[in-house]
Every structure is written in C-alpha cells, then in structure tokens.
Tab-separated table of C-alpha atoms in Angstrom:
chain	number	residue	atom	x	y	z
A	28	MET	CA	9.909	16.787	13.734
A	29	LEU	CA	9.290	17.399	10.020
A	30	ARG	CA	7.729	13.947	9.625
A	31	GLN	CA	5.297	14.581	12.473
A	32	ALA	CA	4.329	17.938	10.982
A	33	PHE	CA	3.475	16.456	7.594
A	34	LEU	CA	1.566	13.563	9.158
A	35	SER	CA	-0.479	16.034	11.203
A	36	MET	CA	-1.164	18.110	8.108
A	37	SER	CA	-2.334	14.995	6.250
A	38	ASN	CA	-5.419	14.964	8.505
A	39	SER	CA	-6.286	18.642	8.038
A	40	ARG	CA	-9.523	19.161	6.104
A	41	GLU	CA	-8.764	22.856	5.714
A	42	LEU	CA	-5.368	22.236	4.109
A	43	GLN	CA	-6.863	19.487	1.978
A	44	ASN	CA	-9.479	21.855	0.574
A	45	VAL	CA	-6.771	24.377	-0.278
A	46	ALA	CA	-4.472	21.798	-1.870
A	47	LEU	CA	-7.150	20.119	-3.980
A	48	HIS	CA	-7.896	23.445	-5.645
A	49	ASN	CA	-4.272	24.457	-6.088
A	50	ARG	CA	-2.815	23.788	-9.543
A	51	ALA	CA	0.790	23.750	-8.356
A	52	ALA	CA	0.004	21.279	-5.558
A	53	ARG	CA	-1.696	18.984	-8.056
A	54	ARG	CA	1.389	19.047	-10.299
A	55	PHE	CA	3.599	18.111	-7.343
A	56	ALA	CA	1.265	15.286	-6.339
A	57	LEU	CA	1.435	13.766	-9.804
A	58	ARG	CA	4.989	12.702	-9.031
A	59	PHE	CA	3.465	10.126	-6.676
A	60	VAL	CA	-0.058	9.759	-8.122
A	61	ALA	CA	-0.652	8.281	-11.573
A	62	GLY	CA	-3.341	10.755	-12.601
A	63	GLU	CA	-6.888	11.433	-11.516
A	64	THR	CA	-8.675	8.992	-13.850
A	65	LEU	CA	-8.692	5.250	-14.392
A	66	ALA	CA	-7.542	5.724	-17.981
A	67	GLN	CA	-4.506	7.748	-16.881
A	68	ALA	CA	-3.550	5.175	-14.254
A	69	SER	CA	-3.974	2.326	-16.749
A	70	ARG	CA	-1.561	4.010	-19.148
A	71	ALA	CA	0.952	4.507	-16.312
A	72	ILE	CA	0.732	0.806	-15.460
A	73	ALA	CA	1.157	-0.165	-19.107
A	74	ASP	CA	4.364	1.869	-19.130
A	75	LEU	CA	5.587	0.089	-15.996
A	76	ASN	CA	4.760	-3.283	-17.525
A	77	LYS	CA	6.929	-2.447	-20.546
A	78	MET	CA	9.851	-2.199	-18.117
A	79	GLY	CA	9.002	-5.588	-16.598
A	80	ILE	CA	7.354	-4.101	-13.495
A	81	LYS	CA	4.027	-5.414	-12.188
A	82	ALA	CA	1.530	-3.130	-10.443
A	83	THR	CA	-1.250	-2.881	-7.927
A	84	PHE	CA	-4.079	-0.418	-8.518
A	85	ASP	CA	-5.191	1.814	-5.670
A	86	GLN	CA	-8.094	4.219	-6.069
A	87	LEU	CA	-7.415	6.936	-3.525
A	88	GLY	CA	-9.983	7.622	-0.861
A	89	GLU	CA	-10.655	6.620	2.726
A	90	ASN	CA	-13.068	7.179	5.616
A	91	VAL	CA	-16.236	7.491	3.559
A	92	ASN	CA	-19.257	8.609	5.582
A	93	SER	CA	-22.202	7.024	3.765
A	94	VAL	CA	-23.348	3.648	2.481
A	95	GLU	CA	-23.807	5.182	-0.956
A	96	ALA	CA	-20.178	6.350	-1.100
A	97	ALA	CA	-18.923	2.954	0.085
A	98	ASN	CA	-20.977	1.097	-2.514
A	99	ALA	CA	-19.783	3.470	-5.232
A	100	ALA	CA	-16.153	2.852	-4.224
A	101	ALA	CA	-16.690	-0.903	-4.462
A	102	ASP	CA	-18.286	-0.457	-7.892
A	103	SER	CA	-15.185	1.465	-8.974
A	104	TYR	CA	-12.938	-1.417	-7.941
A	105	ILE	CA	-14.976	-3.841	-9.999
A	106	GLN	CA	-14.513	-1.472	-12.937
A	107	ILE	CA	-10.763	-1.486	-12.241
A	108	LEU	CA	-10.683	-5.292	-12.327
A	109	ASP	CA	-12.562	-5.286	-15.623
A	110	LYS	CA	-10.193	-2.620	-16.983
A	111	ILE	CA	-7.201	-4.819	-16.139
A	112	VAL	CA	-8.667	-7.584	-18.281
A	113	SER	CA	-9.732	-5.361	-21.179
A	114	THR	CA	-6.326	-3.661	-21.420
A	115	GLY	CA	-4.199	-6.727	-20.681
A	116	ILE	CA	-2.097	-4.922	-18.085
A	117	ASP	CA	-0.358	-6.844	-15.295
A	118	SER	CA	-1.874	-5.580	-12.061
A	119	ASN	CA	-3.866	-6.582	-9.017
A	120	VAL	CA	-5.765	-4.216	-6.675
A	121	SER	CA	-5.290	-2.738	-3.200
A	122	LEU	CA	-8.061	-1.144	-1.164
A	123	LYS	CA	-8.730	0.500	2.179
A	124	LEU	CA	-11.554	-0.844	4.303
A	125	THR	CA	-12.619	2.620	5.440
A	126	GLN	CA	-13.258	3.370	1.762
A	127	MET	CA	-15.508	0.303	1.635
A	128	GLY	CA	-17.619	1.546	4.548
A	129	LEU	CA	-15.895	0.139	7.649
A	130	ASP	CA	-16.737	3.236	9.711
A	131	VAL	CA	-20.316	3.340	8.418
A	132	ASP	CA	-21.463	-0.269	8.692
A	133	GLU	CA	-19.181	-3.301	8.995
A	134	GLU	CA	-21.660	-5.539	7.173
A	135	VAL	CA	-21.791	-3.110	4.263
A	136	CYS	CA	-18.006	-3.139	4.204
A	137	PHE	CA	-17.888	-6.940	4.279
A	138	ARG	CA	-20.382	-7.243	1.417
A	139	ASN	CA	-18.507	-4.689	-0.652
A	140	VAL	CA	-15.153	-6.408	-0.220
A	141	CYS	CA	-16.763	-9.773	-0.950
A	142	ARG	CA	-18.113	-8.358	-4.207
A	143	ILE	CA	-14.628	-7.244	-5.174
A	144	CYS	CA	-12.979	-10.518	-4.134
A	145	GLU	CA	-15.598	-12.495	-6.043
A	146	ARG	CA	-15.053	-10.520	-9.233
A	147	ALA	CA	-11.293	-10.824	-8.790
A	148	LYS	CA	-11.683	-14.587	-8.322
A	149	GLU	CA	-13.696	-14.815	-11.551
A	150	LEU	CA	-10.899	-12.950	-13.343
A	151	ASN	CA	-8.060	-14.867	-11.636
A	152	ASN	CA	-6.869	-11.741	-9.844
A	153	PHE	CA	-5.875	-10.771	-6.320
A	154	VAL	CA	-7.084	-8.240	-3.721
A	155	ARG	CA	-4.888	-6.685	-1.040
A	156	LEU	CA	-6.350	-5.083	2.098
A	157	ASP	CA	-4.275	-2.018	2.890
A	158	MET	CA	-3.490	-1.308	6.529
A	159	GLU	CA	-4.447	2.066	7.923
A	160	SER	CA	-3.566	3.579	11.310
A	161	SER	CA	-3.199	1.364	14.398
A	162	SER	CA	-6.760	2.145	15.482
A	163	TYR	CA	-7.856	0.013	12.509
A	164	THR	CA	-5.387	-2.867	12.829
A	165	ASP	CA	-7.642	-5.239	14.769
A	166	ARG	CA	-10.691	-4.348	12.665
A	167	THR	CA	-8.757	-4.868	9.431
A	168	LEU	CA	-7.454	-8.256	10.528
A	169	ASP	CA	-10.905	-9.246	11.779
A	170	MET	CA	-12.323	-8.421	8.340
A	171	PHE	CA	-9.522	-10.381	6.686
A	172	ARG	CA	-10.334	-13.420	8.870
A	173	ARG	CA	-14.002	-13.216	7.841
A	174	LEU	CA	-13.043	-13.097	4.179
A	175	TRP	CA	-10.647	-16.016	4.639
A	176	HIS	CA	-12.658	-18.291	6.939
A	177	GLU	CA	-16.302	-17.313	6.523
A	178	ALA	CA	-16.365	-16.378	2.832
A	179	GLY	CA	-13.566	-18.748	1.838
A	180	TYR	CA	-11.565	-16.359	-0.318
A	181	ARG	CA	-7.941	-17.279	-0.913
A	182	ASN	CA	-7.242	-14.508	-3.414
A	183	VAL	CA	-7.014	-11.905	-0.651
A	184	GLY	CA	-4.001	-10.699	1.318
A	185	VAL	CA	-3.168	-8.048	3.866
A	186	VAL	CA	-0.572	-5.409	4.724
A	187	LEU	CA	1.364	-5.489	8.015
A	188	GLN	CA	3.513	-2.680	9.437
A	189	SER	CA	6.913	-3.167	11.053
A	190	TYR	CA	6.658	-0.073	13.277
A	191	LEU	CA	3.968	-1.740	15.420
A	192	TYR	CA	5.068	-3.848	18.384
A	193	ARG	CA	2.354	-6.402	17.685
A	194	THR	CA	3.296	-7.246	14.113
A	195	GLU	CA	5.488	-10.291	14.737
A	196	ARG	CA	2.472	-12.040	16.244
A	197	ASP	CA	0.364	-11.058	13.234
A	198	VAL	CA	3.027	-12.298	10.805
A	199	HIS	CA	3.045	-15.708	12.529
A	200	GLU	CA	-0.747	-15.915	12.205
A	201	MET	CA	-0.743	-14.989	8.511
A	202	ASN	CA	2.093	-17.420	7.789
A	203	ASP	CA	0.189	-20.219	9.520
A	204	LEU	CA	-2.830	-19.478	7.324
A	205	GLY	CA	-0.762	-19.316	4.148
A	206	ALA	CA	-1.964	-15.765	3.522
A	207	ARG	CA	0.032	-13.368	1.387
A	208	VAL	CA	1.487	-10.429	3.332
A	209	ARG	CA	2.849	-7.112	2.156
A	210	LEU	CA	5.337	-5.885	4.757
A	211	CYS	CA	5.846	-2.127	5.019
A	212	LYS	CA	7.268	0.125	7.711
A	213	GLY	CA	4.100	2.181	8.307
A	214	ALA	CA	3.172	5.739	7.389
A	215	TYR	CA	0.857	7.014	10.137
A	216	ASN	CA	1.439	9.145	13.200
A	217	GLU	CA	1.508	6.555	16.003
A	218	SER	CA	2.173	6.830	19.733
A	219	GLU	CA	5.030	5.116	21.550
A	220	GLU	CA	2.432	2.951	23.272
A	221	VAL	CA	1.864	0.962	20.078
A	222	ALA	CA	4.811	1.689	17.780
A	223	TYR	CA	8.591	1.829	17.892
A	224	PRO	CA	9.579	5.506	18.149
A	225	LYS	CA	13.113	5.014	16.766
A	226	LYS	CA	13.764	4.359	13.083
A	227	SER	CA	16.562	1.932	13.963
A	228	ASP	CA	14.092	-0.220	15.912
A	229	VAL	CA	11.555	-0.097	13.056
A	230	ASP	CA	14.267	-1.186	10.626
A	231	ALA	CA	15.476	-3.992	12.900
A	232	ASN	CA	11.936	-5.281	13.253
A	233	TYR	CA	11.470	-5.043	9.489
A	234	ALA	CA	14.526	-7.252	8.948
A	235	ARG	CA	13.301	-9.722	11.581
A	236	LEU	CA	9.832	-9.924	9.988
A	237	THR	CA	11.341	-10.252	6.514
A	238	ARG	CA	13.192	-13.360	7.666
A	239	LEU	CA	9.958	-14.874	8.973
A	240	LEU	CA	8.075	-14.097	5.776
A	241	LEU	CA	10.779	-15.427	3.487
A	242	THR	CA	11.253	-18.688	5.402
A	243	GLU	CA	7.662	-19.380	6.486
A	244	GLY	CA	5.386	-17.159	4.397
A	245	ASN	CA	3.521	-17.423	1.103
A	246	TYR	CA	4.952	-15.187	-1.631
A	247	PRO	CA	5.451	-12.106	0.582
A	248	GLY	CA	5.723	-8.575	-0.724
A	249	ILE	CA	8.820	-6.878	0.715
A	250	ALA	CA	7.680	-3.271	0.453
A	251	THR	CA	10.547	-0.883	1.092
A	252	HIS	CA	12.653	1.767	-0.633
A	253	ASP	CA	15.455	1.351	1.887
A	254	SER	CA	18.537	0.209	-0.033
A	255	ARG	CA	20.005	-1.467	3.035
A	256	LEU	CA	16.884	-3.552	3.662
A	257	ILE	CA	16.653	-4.454	-0.011
A	258	GLU	CA	20.238	-5.699	0.011
A	259	TYR	CA	19.640	-7.516	3.295
A	260	THR	CA	16.626	-9.279	1.774
A	261	LYS	CA	18.563	-10.321	-1.318
A	262	LYS	CA	21.500	-11.668	0.692
A	263	PHE	CA	19.304	-13.511	3.215
A	264	ALA	CA	17.243	-15.131	0.462
A	265	ALA	CA	20.357	-16.195	-1.436
A	266	ALA	CA	21.980	-17.626	1.710
A	267	ARG	CA	18.849	-19.684	2.465
A	268	GLY	CA	18.410	-20.837	-1.126
A	269	ILE	CA	15.128	-18.940	-1.486
A	270	ALA	CA	14.610	-18.344	-5.201
A	271	PRO	CA	13.667	-14.842	-6.441
A	272	GLU	CA	10.307	-16.111	-7.721
A	273	LYS	CA	9.255	-16.948	-4.137
A	274	PHE	CA	8.775	-13.291	-3.179
A	275	GLU	CA	8.584	-9.839	-4.686
A	276	PHE	CA	9.843	-6.377	-3.908
A	277	GLN	CA	7.198	-3.689	-3.785
A	278	MET	CA	7.579	0.067	-4.079
A	279	LEU	CA	5.508	3.184	-4.539
A	280	TYR	CA	4.802	4.926	-7.803
A	281	GLY	CA	7.275	7.750	-8.370
A	282	VAL	CA	9.706	6.757	-5.611
A	283	ARG	CA	13.193	5.303	-6.255
A	284	ARG	CA	12.430	4.479	-9.877
A	285	GLU	CA	16.042	3.581	-10.599
A	286	ILE	CA	15.952	0.849	-7.928
A	287	GLN	CA	12.770	-0.587	-9.420
A	288	THR	CA	14.346	-1.052	-12.836
A	289	ASP	CA	17.596	-2.343	-11.330
A	290	LEU	CA	15.732	-5.058	-9.421
A	291	VAL	CA	13.933	-6.191	-12.564
A	292	GLN	CA	17.225	-6.374	-14.449
A	293	GLN	CA	18.657	-8.466	-11.601
A	294	GLY	CA	15.809	-10.970	-11.992
A	295	TYR	CA	13.630	-10.008	-9.016
A	296	ASN	CA	9.855	-9.742	-9.216
A	297	THR	CA	8.992	-6.094	-8.646
A	298	ARG	CA	5.569	-4.543	-8.135
A	299	VAL	CA	4.691	-0.861	-7.905
A	300	TYR	CA	1.759	0.489	-5.904
A	301	VAL	CA	-0.053	2.829	-8.316
A	302	PRO	CA	-2.538	5.233	-6.703
A	303	TYR	CA	-4.863	7.428	-8.714
A	304	GLY	CA	-7.884	9.639	-8.174
A	305	LYS	CA	-8.858	13.086	-7.003
A	306	GLU	CA	-8.573	12.300	-3.290
A	307	TRP	CA	-4.769	12.472	-3.370
A	308	TYR	CA	-4.068	14.964	-0.565
A	309	SER	CA	-3.663	12.640	2.465
A	310	TYR	CA	-1.656	10.119	0.472
A	311	PHE	CA	0.626	12.849	-0.901
A	312	MET	CA	1.313	14.321	2.538
A	313	ARG	CA	2.247	10.895	3.915
A	314	ARG	CA	4.718	10.463	1.066
A	315	LEU	CA	6.299	13.814	1.923
A	316	ALA	CA	6.562	12.717	5.556
A	317	GLU	CA	8.401	9.516	4.680
A	318	ARG	CA	11.487	10.938	3.013
A	319	PRO	CA	13.200	14.353	3.253
A	320	ALA	CA	14.119	13.964	-0.409
A	321	ASN	CA	10.430	14.160	-1.265
A	322	VAL	CA	10.127	17.453	0.598
A	323	MET	CA	13.211	18.796	-1.155
A	324	PHE	CA	11.672	17.873	-4.488
A	325	VAL	CA	8.623	19.975	-3.717
A	326	LEU	CA	10.652	22.910	-2.405
A	327	SER	CA	12.982	22.879	-5.389
A	328	ASN	CA	10.012	23.068	-7.728
A	329	VAL	CA	8.556	25.955	-5.774
A	330	VAL	CA	11.841	27.829	-6.198
A	331	LYS	CA	11.925	27.069	-9.946
A	332	ARG	CA	8.455	28.483	-10.351
C-alpha cells in the first residue's frame, strides 16, 4: 500500500513543484542524489573510487517535451564523458531515452544517443540505456537494437527488470547478442497484466535471470540491495566456477553503503549508480517506495527538525 502511494506521488506535477522548492525535501533527497551539479557528482564519484567502488553517472530528467531539451540533455552527457576523462574518475554513464527525446521524435532520440555512444567510443567508455516503465520496454529495446545492429555500437548495454513476465525472453535475446545487461527488480507502478504482483515471485524470477546472465551473459550487472539475492549470486557463481571479475554488483548511491564496501573488500567488482541534477523528485519518490527503511529515514529527520 505504501509503495503504491509513493509511486503514484512520483508522477504528481503538483507535489513535484512543492518539493523542488522545499529546502528540507532537498536535504532529504541528497541522501540518494549526489548533488545538483556535475562538479558535485564528480566529487562524490571520486570519493567512491577511493573506496574501490566504480560508478555510473546519471543526469536526472525524463520525458522531455521538446527537441531543444532533448538535444541539450545529450550535450550534457557528452560533457559528462569529457569530465570523466579530465578528472580521471572511474565511471560510465546511464541515460533514459525519454530524456533524449523518445516521446518527441524517435529519430531525434536515435541521433542523440548515437552522439553519446560515439563520444563514449572515442573515450573508451560505455553507455547504459536505463529501462523506464513497461510502456517503454519495447521502444527501449527497439532503440537498443538499432544502436547495436544499424549503428554498430558495442559499447552500449541495457537494463532489464525482473518484475516483468517478459524479461526471461529479453535476457535470452541479449545473451545471444553478447550485450551487457543490468538486472534490477523494477521501480515503477505496474499492473498485474505485465508484472508479478508478489515480491516473492519477483525475487524468484530475479534469481532465475541471474543464473542465465552469469552462465550465458556478457559481464552482467547484478543490481540489487537484497542481501539474500547477493548471497545467492555469490554462492551460485562460486559453485559454477564463475570468477568475480566476470560480473559486477550494482547498487544505488546512498543505499546499503556498508554492503558496497563489504563486497569490494571481498574482491567483487562493485558499481554505484550516481544520479545528480535538479530534477530529483521522481527519482527520490521511487527510492522511498522501494524500501520502508528509506521512508523511516525521512520521517526520523522530520521529527528531529
């Protein structure tokens, strides 16, 4: 019930306008968002790197409504790639297609993502296409196929979500291509027609897909904060003789930090998804929806203040 409420609120423009101008809300969001500027996010990533943790940059923003905004977002990602080189930080980039203009003009979106992939290729870097709600799954995978087959980029990967019924089929396709997949559970409000309604079923599917990615995939990102799934992944990989350098664990900035450092100390590649920017509201609300502990953190701070 609480999860559904926060996911519904994440789409509210009225609440977003209130939150973006609320100082206390901004302070709470900074637990999960590495600042509002590229410089702030770069410093946060440098700090992660000192602990042996890799990163992926994400400039917050989605569902732009003009070609100009889409082109500007793509320009920002090229600046991010250049910033990675100039600062020497260990990071790749993740982006949302709706931020690149998918809802405005698919050709504009394709050109923008090609620009980013090309610059990343020049700099020996990697681009991940984030997955949005299920209404975008086919369109996201179609765009990925164009980048892979038509444009010939091999430095691009995609995110797949274990709460969708369809994902096993998509994992098989990506494995056959040799594409790099980040597997997550999913953070959108989906109907029972397309997604498992029970957490136990989502978790079981996550474990099943993890096995496929570890045995047949290309350097998958196992993106979870669930201690049980992390331990399952470690034990399965060890039992199959799959070395730690063949995959990586991925987590979100500000969530389960102690597990991130523990994994590094145990010899596992670990990458943290580092979002930044002023458009943090929707992302922040989805993080609150994912874990009751996140909500309790916010409430406890309200009480303190």
